[in-house]
Backbone as a printed PyTorch tensor [residue, N CA C, xyz], in Angstrom:
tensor([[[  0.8430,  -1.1790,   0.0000],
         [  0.0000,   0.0000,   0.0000],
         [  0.8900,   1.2440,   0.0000]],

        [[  0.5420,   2.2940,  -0.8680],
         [  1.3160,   3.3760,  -0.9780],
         [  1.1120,   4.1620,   0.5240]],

        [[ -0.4440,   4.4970,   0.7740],
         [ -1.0530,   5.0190,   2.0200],
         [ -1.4170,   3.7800,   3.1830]],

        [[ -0.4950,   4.0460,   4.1170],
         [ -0.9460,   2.9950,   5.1750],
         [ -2.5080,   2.9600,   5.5940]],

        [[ -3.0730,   1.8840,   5.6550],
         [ -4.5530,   1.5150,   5.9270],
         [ -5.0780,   2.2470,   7.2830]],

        [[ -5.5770,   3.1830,   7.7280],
         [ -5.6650,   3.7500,   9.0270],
         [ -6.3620,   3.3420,   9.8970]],

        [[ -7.2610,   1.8990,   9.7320],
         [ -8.0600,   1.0030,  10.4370],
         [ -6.5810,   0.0380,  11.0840]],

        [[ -5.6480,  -0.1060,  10.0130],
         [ -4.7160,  -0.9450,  10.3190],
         [ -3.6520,  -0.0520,  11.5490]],

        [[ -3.5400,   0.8570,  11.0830],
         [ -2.5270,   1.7920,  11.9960],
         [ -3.3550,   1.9200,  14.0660]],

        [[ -4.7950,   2.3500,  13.6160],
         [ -5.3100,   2.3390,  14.6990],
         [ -5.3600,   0.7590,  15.6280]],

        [[ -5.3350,   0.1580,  14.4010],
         [ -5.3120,  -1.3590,  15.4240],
         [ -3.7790,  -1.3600,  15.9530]],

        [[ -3.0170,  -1.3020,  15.6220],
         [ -1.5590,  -1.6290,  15.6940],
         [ -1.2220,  -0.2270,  17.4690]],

        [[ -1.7880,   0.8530,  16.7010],
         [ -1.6530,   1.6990,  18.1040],
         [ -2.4970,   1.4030,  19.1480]],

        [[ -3.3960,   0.6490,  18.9830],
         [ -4.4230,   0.2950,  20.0140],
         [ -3.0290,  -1.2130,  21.0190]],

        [[ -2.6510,  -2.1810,  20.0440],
         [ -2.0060,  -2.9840,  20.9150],
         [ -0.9750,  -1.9780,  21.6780]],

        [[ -0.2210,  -1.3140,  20.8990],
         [  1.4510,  -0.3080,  21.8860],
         [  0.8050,   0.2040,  23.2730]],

        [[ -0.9370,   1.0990,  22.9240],
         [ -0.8300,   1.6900,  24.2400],
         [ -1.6670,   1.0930,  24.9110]],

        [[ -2.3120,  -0.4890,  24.8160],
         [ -2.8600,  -0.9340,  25.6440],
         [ -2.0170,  -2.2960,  26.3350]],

        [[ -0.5690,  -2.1270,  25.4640],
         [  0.1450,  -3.1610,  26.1290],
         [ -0.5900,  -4.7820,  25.8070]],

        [[ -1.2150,  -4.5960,  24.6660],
         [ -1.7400,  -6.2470,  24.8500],
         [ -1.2960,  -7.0990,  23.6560]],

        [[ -1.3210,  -8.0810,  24.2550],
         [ -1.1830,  -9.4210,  22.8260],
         [ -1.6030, -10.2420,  22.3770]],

        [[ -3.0800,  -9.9450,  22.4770],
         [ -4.0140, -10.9130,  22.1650],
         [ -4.8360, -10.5160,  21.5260]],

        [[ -4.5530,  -9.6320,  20.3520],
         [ -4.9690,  -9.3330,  18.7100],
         [ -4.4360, -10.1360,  17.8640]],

        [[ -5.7770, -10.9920,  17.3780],
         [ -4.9230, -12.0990,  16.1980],
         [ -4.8470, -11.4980,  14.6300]],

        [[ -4.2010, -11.3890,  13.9130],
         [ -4.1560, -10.5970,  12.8570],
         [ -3.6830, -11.8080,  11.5020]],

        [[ -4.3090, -11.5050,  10.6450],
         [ -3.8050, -11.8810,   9.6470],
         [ -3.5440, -11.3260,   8.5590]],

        [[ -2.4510, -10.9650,   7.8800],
         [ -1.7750,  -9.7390,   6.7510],
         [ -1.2000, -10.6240,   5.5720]],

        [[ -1.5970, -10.0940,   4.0780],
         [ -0.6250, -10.4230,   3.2090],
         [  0.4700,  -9.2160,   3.0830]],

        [[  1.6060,  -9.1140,   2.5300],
         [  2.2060,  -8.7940,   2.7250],
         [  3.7210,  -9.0990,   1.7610]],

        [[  4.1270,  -8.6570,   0.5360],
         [  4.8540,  -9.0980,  -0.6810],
         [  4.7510, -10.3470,  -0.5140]],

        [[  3.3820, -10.5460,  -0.9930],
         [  2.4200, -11.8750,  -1.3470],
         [  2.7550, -12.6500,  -0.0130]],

        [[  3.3400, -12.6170,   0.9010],
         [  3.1080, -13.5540,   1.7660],
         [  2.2940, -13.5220,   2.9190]],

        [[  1.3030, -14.2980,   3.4300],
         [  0.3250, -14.6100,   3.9990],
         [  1.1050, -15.1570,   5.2230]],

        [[  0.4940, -13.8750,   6.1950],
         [  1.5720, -14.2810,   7.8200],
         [  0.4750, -14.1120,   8.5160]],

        [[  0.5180, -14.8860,   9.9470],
         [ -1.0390, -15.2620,  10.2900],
         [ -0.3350, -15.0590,  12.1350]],

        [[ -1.0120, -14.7340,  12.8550],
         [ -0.5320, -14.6410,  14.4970],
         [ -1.1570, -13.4870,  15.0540]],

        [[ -0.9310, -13.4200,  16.2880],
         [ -0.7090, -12.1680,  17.3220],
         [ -0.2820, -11.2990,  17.5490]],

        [[ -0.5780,  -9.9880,  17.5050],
         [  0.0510,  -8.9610,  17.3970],
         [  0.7630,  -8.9580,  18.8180]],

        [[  2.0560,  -8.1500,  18.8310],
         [  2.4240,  -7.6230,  20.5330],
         [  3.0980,  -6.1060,  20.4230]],

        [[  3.3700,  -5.3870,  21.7790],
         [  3.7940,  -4.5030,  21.1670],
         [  5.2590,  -4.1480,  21.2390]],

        [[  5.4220,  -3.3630,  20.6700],
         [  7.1830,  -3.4970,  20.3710],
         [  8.3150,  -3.7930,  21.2320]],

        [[  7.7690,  -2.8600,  22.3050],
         [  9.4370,  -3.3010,  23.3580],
         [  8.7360,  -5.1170,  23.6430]],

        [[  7.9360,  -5.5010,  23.8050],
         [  7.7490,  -7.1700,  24.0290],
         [  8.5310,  -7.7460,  23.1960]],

        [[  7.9400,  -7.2820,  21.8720],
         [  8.4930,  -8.6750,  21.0520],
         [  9.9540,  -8.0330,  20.8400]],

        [[ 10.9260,  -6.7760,  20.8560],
         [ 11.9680,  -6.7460,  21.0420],
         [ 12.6380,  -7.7100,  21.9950]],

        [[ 11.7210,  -7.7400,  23.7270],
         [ 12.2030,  -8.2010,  24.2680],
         [ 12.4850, -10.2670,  24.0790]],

        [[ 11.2020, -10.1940,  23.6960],
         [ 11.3030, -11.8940,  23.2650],
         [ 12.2500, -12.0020,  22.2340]],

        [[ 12.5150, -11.3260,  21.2010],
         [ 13.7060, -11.5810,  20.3450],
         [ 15.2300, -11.4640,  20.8320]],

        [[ 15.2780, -10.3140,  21.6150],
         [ 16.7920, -10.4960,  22.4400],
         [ 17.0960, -12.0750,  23.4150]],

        [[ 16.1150, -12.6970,  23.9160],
         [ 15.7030, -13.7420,  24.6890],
         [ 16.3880, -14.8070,  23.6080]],

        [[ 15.5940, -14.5610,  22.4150],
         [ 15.9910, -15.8060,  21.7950],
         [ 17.3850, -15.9220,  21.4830]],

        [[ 18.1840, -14.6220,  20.7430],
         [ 19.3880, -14.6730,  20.6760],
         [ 20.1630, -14.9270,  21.5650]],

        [[ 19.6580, -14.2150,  22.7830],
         [ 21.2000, -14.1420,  23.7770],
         [ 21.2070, -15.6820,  24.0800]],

        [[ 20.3240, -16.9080,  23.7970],
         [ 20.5530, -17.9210,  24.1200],
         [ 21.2180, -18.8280,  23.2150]],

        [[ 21.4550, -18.0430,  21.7830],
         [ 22.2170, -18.7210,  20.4300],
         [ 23.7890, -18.0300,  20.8440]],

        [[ 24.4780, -19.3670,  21.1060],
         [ 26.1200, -19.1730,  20.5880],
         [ 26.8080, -18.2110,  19.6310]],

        [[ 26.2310, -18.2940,  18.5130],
         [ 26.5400, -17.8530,  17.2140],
         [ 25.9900, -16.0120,  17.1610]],

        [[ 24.5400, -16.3740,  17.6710],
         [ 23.6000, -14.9180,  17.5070],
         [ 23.4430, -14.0960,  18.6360]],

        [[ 24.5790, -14.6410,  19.7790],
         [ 24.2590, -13.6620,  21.1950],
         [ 24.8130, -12.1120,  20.8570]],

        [[ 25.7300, -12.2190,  20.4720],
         [ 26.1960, -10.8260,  20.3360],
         [ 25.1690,  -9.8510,  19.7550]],

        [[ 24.1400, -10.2080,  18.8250],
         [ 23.0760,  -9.5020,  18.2910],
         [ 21.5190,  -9.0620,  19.2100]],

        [[ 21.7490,  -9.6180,  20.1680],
         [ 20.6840,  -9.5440,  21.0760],
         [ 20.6670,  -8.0890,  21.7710]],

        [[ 21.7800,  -7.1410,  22.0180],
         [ 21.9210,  -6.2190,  22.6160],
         [ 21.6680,  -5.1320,  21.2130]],

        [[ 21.3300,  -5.1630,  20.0500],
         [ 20.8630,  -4.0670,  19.7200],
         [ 19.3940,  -4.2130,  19.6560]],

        [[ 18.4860,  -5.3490,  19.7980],
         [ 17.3380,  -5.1190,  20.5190],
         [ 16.8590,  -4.7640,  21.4580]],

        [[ 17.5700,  -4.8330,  22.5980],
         [ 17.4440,  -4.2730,  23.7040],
         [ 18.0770,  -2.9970,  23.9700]],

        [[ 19.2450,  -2.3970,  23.5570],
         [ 19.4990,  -1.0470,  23.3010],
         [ 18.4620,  -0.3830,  23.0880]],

        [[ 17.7500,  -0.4170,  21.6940],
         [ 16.8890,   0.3310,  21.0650],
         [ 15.5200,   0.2990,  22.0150]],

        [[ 14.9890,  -0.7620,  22.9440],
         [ 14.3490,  -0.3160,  23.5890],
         [ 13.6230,   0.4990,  24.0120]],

        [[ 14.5430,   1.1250,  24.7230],
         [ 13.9540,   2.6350,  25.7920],
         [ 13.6270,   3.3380,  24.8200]],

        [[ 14.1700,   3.1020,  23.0670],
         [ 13.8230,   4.7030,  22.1540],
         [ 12.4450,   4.2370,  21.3350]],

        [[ 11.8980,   3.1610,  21.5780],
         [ 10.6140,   2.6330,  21.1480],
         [  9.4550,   2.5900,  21.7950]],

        [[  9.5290,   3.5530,  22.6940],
         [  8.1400,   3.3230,  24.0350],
         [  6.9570,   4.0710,  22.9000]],

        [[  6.1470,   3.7370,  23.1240],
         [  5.2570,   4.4060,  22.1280],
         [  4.5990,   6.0240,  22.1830]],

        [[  4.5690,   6.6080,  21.4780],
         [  4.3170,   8.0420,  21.3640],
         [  2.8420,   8.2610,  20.5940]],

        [[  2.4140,   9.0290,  21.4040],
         [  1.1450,   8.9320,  21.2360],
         [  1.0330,   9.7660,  19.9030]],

        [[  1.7000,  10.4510,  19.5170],
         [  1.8870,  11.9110,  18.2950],
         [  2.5400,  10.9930,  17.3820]],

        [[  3.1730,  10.0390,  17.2650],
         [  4.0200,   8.8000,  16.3870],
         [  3.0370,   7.8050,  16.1280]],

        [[  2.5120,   7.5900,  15.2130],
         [  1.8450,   6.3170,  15.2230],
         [  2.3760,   4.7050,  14.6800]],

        [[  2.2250,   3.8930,  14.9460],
         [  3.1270,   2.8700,  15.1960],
         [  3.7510,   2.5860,  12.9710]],

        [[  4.8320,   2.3230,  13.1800],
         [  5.0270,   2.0530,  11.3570],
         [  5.2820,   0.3440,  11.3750]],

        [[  5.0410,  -0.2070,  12.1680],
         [  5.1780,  -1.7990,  11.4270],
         [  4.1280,  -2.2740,  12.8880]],

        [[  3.7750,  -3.6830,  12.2020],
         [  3.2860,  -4.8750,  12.7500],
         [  4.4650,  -5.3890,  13.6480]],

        [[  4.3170,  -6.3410,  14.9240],
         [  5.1570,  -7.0070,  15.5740],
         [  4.4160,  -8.0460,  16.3690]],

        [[  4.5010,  -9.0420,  15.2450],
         [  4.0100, -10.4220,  15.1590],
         [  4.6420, -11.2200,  16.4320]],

        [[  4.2210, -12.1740,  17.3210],
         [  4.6680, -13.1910,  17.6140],
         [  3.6820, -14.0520,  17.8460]],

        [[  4.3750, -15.4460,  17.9530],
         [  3.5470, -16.7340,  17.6420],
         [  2.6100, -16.9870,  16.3720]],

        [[  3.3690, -16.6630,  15.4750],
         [  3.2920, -16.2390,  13.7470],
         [  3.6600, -17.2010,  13.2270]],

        [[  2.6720, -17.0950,  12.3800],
         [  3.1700, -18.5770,  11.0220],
         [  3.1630, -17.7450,   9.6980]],

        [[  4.1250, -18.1620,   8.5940],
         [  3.8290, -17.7450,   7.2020],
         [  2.7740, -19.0850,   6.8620]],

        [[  2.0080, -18.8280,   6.1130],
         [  1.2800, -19.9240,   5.5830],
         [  1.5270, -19.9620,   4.3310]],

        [[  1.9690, -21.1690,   4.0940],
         [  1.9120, -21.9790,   2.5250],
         [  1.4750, -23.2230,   2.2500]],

        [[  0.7470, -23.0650,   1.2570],
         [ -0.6510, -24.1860,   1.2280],
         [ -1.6270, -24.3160,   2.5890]],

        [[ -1.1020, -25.4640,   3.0060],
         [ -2.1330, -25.4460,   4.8680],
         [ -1.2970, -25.6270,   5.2410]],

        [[  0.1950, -25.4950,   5.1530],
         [  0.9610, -25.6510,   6.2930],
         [  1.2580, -24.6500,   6.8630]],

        [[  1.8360, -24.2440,   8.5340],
         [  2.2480, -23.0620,   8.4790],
         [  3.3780, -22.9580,   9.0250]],

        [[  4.2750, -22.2180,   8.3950],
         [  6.3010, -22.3100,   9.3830],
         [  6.2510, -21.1010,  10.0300]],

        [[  6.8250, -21.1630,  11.0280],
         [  7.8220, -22.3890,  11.1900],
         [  6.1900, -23.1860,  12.4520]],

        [[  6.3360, -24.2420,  12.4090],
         [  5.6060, -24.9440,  13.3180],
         [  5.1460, -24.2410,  14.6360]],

        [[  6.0660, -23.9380,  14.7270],
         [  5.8590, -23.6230,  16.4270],
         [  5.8610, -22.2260,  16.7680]],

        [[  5.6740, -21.5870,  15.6710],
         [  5.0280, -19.7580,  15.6900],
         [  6.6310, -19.2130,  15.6520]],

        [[  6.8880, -18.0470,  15.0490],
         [  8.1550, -17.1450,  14.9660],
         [  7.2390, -15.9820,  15.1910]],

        [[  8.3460, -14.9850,  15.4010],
         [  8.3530, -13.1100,  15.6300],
         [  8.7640, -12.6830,  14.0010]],

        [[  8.0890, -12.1560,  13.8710],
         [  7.9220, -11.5410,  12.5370],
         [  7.6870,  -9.9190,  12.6540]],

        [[  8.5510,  -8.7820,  11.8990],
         [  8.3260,  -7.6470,  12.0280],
         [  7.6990,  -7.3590,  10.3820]],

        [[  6.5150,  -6.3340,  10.5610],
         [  5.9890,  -6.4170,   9.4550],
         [  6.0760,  -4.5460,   8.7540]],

        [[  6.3860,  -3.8960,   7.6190],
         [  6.0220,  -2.4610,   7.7180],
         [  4.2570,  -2.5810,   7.3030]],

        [[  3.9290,  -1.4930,   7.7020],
         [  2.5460,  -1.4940,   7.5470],
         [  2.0700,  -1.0480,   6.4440]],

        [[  2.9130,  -0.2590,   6.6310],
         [  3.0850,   0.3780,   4.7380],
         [  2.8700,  -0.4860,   3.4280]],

        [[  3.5430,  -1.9390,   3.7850],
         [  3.6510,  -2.9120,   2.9270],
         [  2.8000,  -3.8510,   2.7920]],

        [[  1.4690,  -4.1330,   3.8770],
         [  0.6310,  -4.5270,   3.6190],
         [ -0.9170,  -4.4750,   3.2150]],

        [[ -0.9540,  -5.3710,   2.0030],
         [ -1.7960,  -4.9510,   1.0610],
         [ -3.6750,  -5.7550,   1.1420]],

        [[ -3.4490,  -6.5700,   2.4500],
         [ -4.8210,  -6.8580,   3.2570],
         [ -4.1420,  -7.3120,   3.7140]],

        [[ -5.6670,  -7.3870,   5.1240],
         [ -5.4860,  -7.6150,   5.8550],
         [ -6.9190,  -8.3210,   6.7230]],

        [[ -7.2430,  -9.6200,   7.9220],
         [ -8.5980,  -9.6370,   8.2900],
         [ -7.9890,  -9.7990,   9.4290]],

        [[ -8.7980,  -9.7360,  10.9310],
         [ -9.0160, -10.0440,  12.0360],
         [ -8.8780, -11.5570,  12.5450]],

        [[ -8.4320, -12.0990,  13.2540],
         [ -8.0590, -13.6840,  13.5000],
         [ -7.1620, -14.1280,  12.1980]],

        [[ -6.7700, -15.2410,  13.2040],
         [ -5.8000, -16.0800,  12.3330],
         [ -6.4560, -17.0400,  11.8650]],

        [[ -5.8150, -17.6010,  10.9850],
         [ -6.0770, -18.6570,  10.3830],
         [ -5.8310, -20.1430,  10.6320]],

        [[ -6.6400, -21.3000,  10.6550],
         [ -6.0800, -22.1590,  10.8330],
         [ -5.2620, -22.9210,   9.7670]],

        [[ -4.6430, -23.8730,   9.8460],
         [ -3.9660, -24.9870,   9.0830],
         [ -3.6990, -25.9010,   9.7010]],

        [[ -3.3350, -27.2560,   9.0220],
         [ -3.1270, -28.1400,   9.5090],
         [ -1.9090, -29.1680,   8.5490]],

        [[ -0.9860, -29.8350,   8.7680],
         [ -0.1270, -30.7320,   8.0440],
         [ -0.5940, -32.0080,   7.4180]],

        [[ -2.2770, -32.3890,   7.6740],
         [ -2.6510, -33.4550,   7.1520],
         [ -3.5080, -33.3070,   5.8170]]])
């Protein structure tokens, strides 16, 4: 979308300043169909530093999520510019990856629908 959807923006600022994560959202998005829970940013920052600092390889990357932090609290005059998915699936066909839900950052800008709840699938 050239103009961000402002039903979409208000939902997205509704999770930052009500602190919640239990908006299920489903967005396409350069054609891909990502399906989960919205949260709001310093969370799923924080769940993503979580995951790294526990990878060998990816700990060192965990501290610019959490740096940036404190400069992401939400502003009420700022309205939020991306989605911040967790317990997210991309869906292809009925399956959905990764299995067991990922954090997905989305711009809002870039998505081109969108409905309320997720979707199910299944591997059989």
């Amino acid at each position: 979308m050239s103009k961000p959807d402002e039903l979409l923006v208000a939902v997205a600022t509704k999770v930052e300043f009500e602190q919640s994560n239990q908006m299920s959202l489903t967005v396409v998005a350069g054609g891909a169909v990502i399906t989960g829970r919205l949260a709001p940013e310093a969370v799923w920052r924080q769940r993503v530093a979580e995951v790294l600092t526990d990878s060998d390889l990816l700990g060192p990357f965990s501290g610019l999520f959490m740096a940036a932090e404190t400069a992401h609290r939400p502003d009420e005059h700022r309205p939020p510019t991306h989605l911040h998915f967790h317990v997210a699936r991309i869906l292809q066909g009925s399956t959905g990856i990764p299995e067991t839900g990922g954090m997905y950052r989305v711009a809002i800008k870039d998505v081109s629908a969108w409905t309320v709840g997720d979707f199910s699938y299944s591997d059989h």
